[in-house]
CSV table of C-alpha atoms in Angstrom, one decimal:
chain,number,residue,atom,x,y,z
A,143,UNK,CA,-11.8,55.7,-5.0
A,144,UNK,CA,-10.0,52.2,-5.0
A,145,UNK,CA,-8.3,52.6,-1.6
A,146,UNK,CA,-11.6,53.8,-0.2
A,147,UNK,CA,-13.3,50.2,-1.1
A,148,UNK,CA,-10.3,47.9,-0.7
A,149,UNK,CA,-9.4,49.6,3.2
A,150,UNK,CA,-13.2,48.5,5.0
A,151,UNK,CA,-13.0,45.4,3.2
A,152,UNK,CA,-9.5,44.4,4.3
A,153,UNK,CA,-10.9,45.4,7.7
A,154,UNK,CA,-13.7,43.5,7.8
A,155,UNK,CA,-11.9,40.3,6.5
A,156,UNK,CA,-9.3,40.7,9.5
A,157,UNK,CA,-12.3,41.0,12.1
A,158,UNK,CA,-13.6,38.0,10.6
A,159,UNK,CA,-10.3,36.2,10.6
A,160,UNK,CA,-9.8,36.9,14.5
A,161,UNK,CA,-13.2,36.1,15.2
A,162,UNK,CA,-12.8,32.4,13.4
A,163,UNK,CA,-9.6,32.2,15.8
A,164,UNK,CA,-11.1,32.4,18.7
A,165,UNK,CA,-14.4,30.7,18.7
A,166,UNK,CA,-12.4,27.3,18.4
A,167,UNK,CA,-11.5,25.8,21.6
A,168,UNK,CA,-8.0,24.7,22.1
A,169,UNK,CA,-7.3,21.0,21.0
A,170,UNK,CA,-4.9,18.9,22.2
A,171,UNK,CA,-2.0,17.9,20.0
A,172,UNK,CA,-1.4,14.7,18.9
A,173,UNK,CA,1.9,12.8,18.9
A,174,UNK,CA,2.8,12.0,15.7
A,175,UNK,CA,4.1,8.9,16.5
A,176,UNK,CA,2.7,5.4,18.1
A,177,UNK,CA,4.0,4.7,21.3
A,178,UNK,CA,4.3,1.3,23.4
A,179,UNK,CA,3.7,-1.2,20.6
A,180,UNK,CA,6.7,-3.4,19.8
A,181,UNK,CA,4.9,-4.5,16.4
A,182,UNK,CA,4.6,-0.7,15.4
A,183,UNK,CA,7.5,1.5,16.8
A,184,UNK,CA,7.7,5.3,16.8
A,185,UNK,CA,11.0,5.2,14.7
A,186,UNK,CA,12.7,1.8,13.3
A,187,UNK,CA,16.4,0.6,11.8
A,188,UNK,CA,16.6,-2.1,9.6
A,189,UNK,CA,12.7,-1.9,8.4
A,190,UNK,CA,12.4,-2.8,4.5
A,191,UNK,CA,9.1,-2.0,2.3
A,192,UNK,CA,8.2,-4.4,0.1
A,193,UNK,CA,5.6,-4.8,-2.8
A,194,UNK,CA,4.1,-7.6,-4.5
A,195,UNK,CA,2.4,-7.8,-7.4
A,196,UNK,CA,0.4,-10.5,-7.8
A,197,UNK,CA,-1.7,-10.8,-11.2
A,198,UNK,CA,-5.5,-12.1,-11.6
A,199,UNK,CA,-6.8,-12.6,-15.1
A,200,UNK,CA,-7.1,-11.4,-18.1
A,201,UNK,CA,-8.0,-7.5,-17.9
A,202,UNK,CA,-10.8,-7.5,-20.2
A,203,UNK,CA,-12.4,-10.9,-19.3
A,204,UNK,CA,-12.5,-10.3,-15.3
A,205,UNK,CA,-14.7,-13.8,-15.4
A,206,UNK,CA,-11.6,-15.4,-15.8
A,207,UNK,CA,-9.1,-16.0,-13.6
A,208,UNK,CA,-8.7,-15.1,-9.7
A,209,UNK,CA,-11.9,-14.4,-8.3
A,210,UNK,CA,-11.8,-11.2,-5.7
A,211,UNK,CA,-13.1,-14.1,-3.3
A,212,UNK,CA,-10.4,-16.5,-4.1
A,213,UNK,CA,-7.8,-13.6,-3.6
A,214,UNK,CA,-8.8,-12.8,0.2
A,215,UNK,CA,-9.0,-16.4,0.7
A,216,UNK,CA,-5.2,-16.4,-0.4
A,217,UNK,CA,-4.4,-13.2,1.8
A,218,UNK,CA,-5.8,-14.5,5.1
A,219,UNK,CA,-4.2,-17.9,4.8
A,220,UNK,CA,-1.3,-17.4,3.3
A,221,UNK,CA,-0.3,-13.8,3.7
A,222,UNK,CA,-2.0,-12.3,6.9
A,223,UNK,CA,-0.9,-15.5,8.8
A,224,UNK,CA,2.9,-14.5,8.0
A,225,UNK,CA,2.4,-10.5,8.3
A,226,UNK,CA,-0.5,-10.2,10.8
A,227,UNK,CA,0.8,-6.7,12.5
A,228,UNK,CA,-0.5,-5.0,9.0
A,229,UNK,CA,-0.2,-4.3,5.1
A,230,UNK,CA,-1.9,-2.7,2.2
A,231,UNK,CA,-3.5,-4.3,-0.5
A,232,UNK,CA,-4.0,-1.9,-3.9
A,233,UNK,CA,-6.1,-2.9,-7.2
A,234,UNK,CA,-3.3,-2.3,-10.0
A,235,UNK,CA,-3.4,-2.5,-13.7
A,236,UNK,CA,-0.7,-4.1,-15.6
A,237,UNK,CA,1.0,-6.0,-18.5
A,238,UNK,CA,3.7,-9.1,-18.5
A,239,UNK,CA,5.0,-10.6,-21.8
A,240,UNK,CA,6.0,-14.0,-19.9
A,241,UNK,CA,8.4,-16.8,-21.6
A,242,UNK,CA,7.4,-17.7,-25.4
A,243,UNK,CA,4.6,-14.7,-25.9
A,244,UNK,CA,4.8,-12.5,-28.8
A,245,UNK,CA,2.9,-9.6,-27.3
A,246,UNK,CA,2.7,-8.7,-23.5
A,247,UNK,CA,-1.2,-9.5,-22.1
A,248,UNK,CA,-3.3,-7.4,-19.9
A,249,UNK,CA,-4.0,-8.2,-16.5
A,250,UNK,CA,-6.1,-7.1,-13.3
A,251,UNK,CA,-3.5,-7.4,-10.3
A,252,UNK,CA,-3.7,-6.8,-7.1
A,253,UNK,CA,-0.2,-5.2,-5.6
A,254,UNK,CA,0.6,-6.0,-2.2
A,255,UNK,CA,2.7,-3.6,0.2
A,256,UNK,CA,4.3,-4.8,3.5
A,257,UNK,CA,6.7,-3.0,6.2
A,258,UNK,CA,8.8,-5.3,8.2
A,259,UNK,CA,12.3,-5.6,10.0
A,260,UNK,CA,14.8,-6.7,7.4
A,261,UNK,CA,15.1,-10.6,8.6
A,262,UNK,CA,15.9,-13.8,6.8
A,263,UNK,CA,13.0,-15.2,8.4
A,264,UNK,CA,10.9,-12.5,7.2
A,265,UNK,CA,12.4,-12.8,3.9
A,266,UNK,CA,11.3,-16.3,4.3
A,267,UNK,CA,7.9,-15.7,4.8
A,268,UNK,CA,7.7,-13.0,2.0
A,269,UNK,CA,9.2,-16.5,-0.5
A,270,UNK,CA,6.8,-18.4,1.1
A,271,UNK,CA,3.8,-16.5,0.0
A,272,UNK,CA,5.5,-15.7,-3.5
A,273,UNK,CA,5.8,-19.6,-3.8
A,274,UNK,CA,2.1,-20.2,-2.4
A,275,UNK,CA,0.8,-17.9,-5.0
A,276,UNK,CA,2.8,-19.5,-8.0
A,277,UNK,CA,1.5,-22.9,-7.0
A,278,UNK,CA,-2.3,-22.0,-6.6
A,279,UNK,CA,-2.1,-19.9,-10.0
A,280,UNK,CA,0.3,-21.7,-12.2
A,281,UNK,CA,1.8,-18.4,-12.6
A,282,UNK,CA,4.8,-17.5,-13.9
A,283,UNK,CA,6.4,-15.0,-11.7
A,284,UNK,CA,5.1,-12.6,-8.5
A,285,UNK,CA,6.9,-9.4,-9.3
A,286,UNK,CA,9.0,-8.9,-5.7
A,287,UNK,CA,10.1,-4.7,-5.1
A,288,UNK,CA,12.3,-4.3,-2.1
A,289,UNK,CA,13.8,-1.3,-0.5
A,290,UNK,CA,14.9,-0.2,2.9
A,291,UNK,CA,12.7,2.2,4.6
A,292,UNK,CA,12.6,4.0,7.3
A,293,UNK,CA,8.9,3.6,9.1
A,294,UNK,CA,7.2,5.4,11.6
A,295,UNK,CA,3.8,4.7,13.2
């Protein structure tokens, strides 16, 4: 009695499976890859990823510290202007027991990812803004994470 339910079923479903296959037109494929843009090549050598992490405040008072209008202000002048072909910006959550505390303290950050050829004037720029931020915030540190990558667009 079980093979006598299961056999229209699985019929049915292969209908409707052919049926869904061809009522979709055919789409062109996509390359993968960007082509023709110097600033954001197909395949890369020498491309490093780094992330900076950049903190804001005290987590649980975020009416202290970096305002979310004082950060952008800090990423268009002193960030985008160095890395203007593109980069990521998260919200992050974390904790930093600097020089002479007892206990690490909470903080809103923000972490910031860029892709770039491996240069020492890109290096140089990526110091720069470490140094701008440091400066503005009296911060301690700006956590710096740099690996080689290999990039694609």
């Amino acid at each position: 009695m079980q093979v006598k339910r299961i056999l229209p079923l699985a019929a049915a479903l292969l209908l409707a499976l052919g049926l869904a296959h061809h009522s979709f037109p055919a789409q062109n494929v996509a390359s993968p890859t960007l082509h023709g843009d110097a600033a954001h090549p197909a395949q890369t050598q020498g491309w490093v990823d780094t992330k900076l992490y950049f903190g804001l405040g005290p987590a649980d008072a975020p009416e202290k510290g970096v305002s979310e209008q004082a950060w952008r202000d800090f990423l268009d002048k002193e960030v985008t202007s160095r890395f203007p072909a593109g980069l990521s910006v998260m919200d992050v959550y974390g904790q930093w027991q600097g020089k002479n505390q007892k206990t690490p303290e909470r903080i809103r950050s923000k972490m910031l990812v860029i892709d770039y050829p491996a240069t020492a004037e890109n290096d140089r720029r990526i110091e720069a803004i470490r140094s701008a931020w440091k400066q503005r915030t009296g911060d301690q540190s700006v956590l710096r994470v740099t690996q080689y990558a290999d990039v694609s667009f």
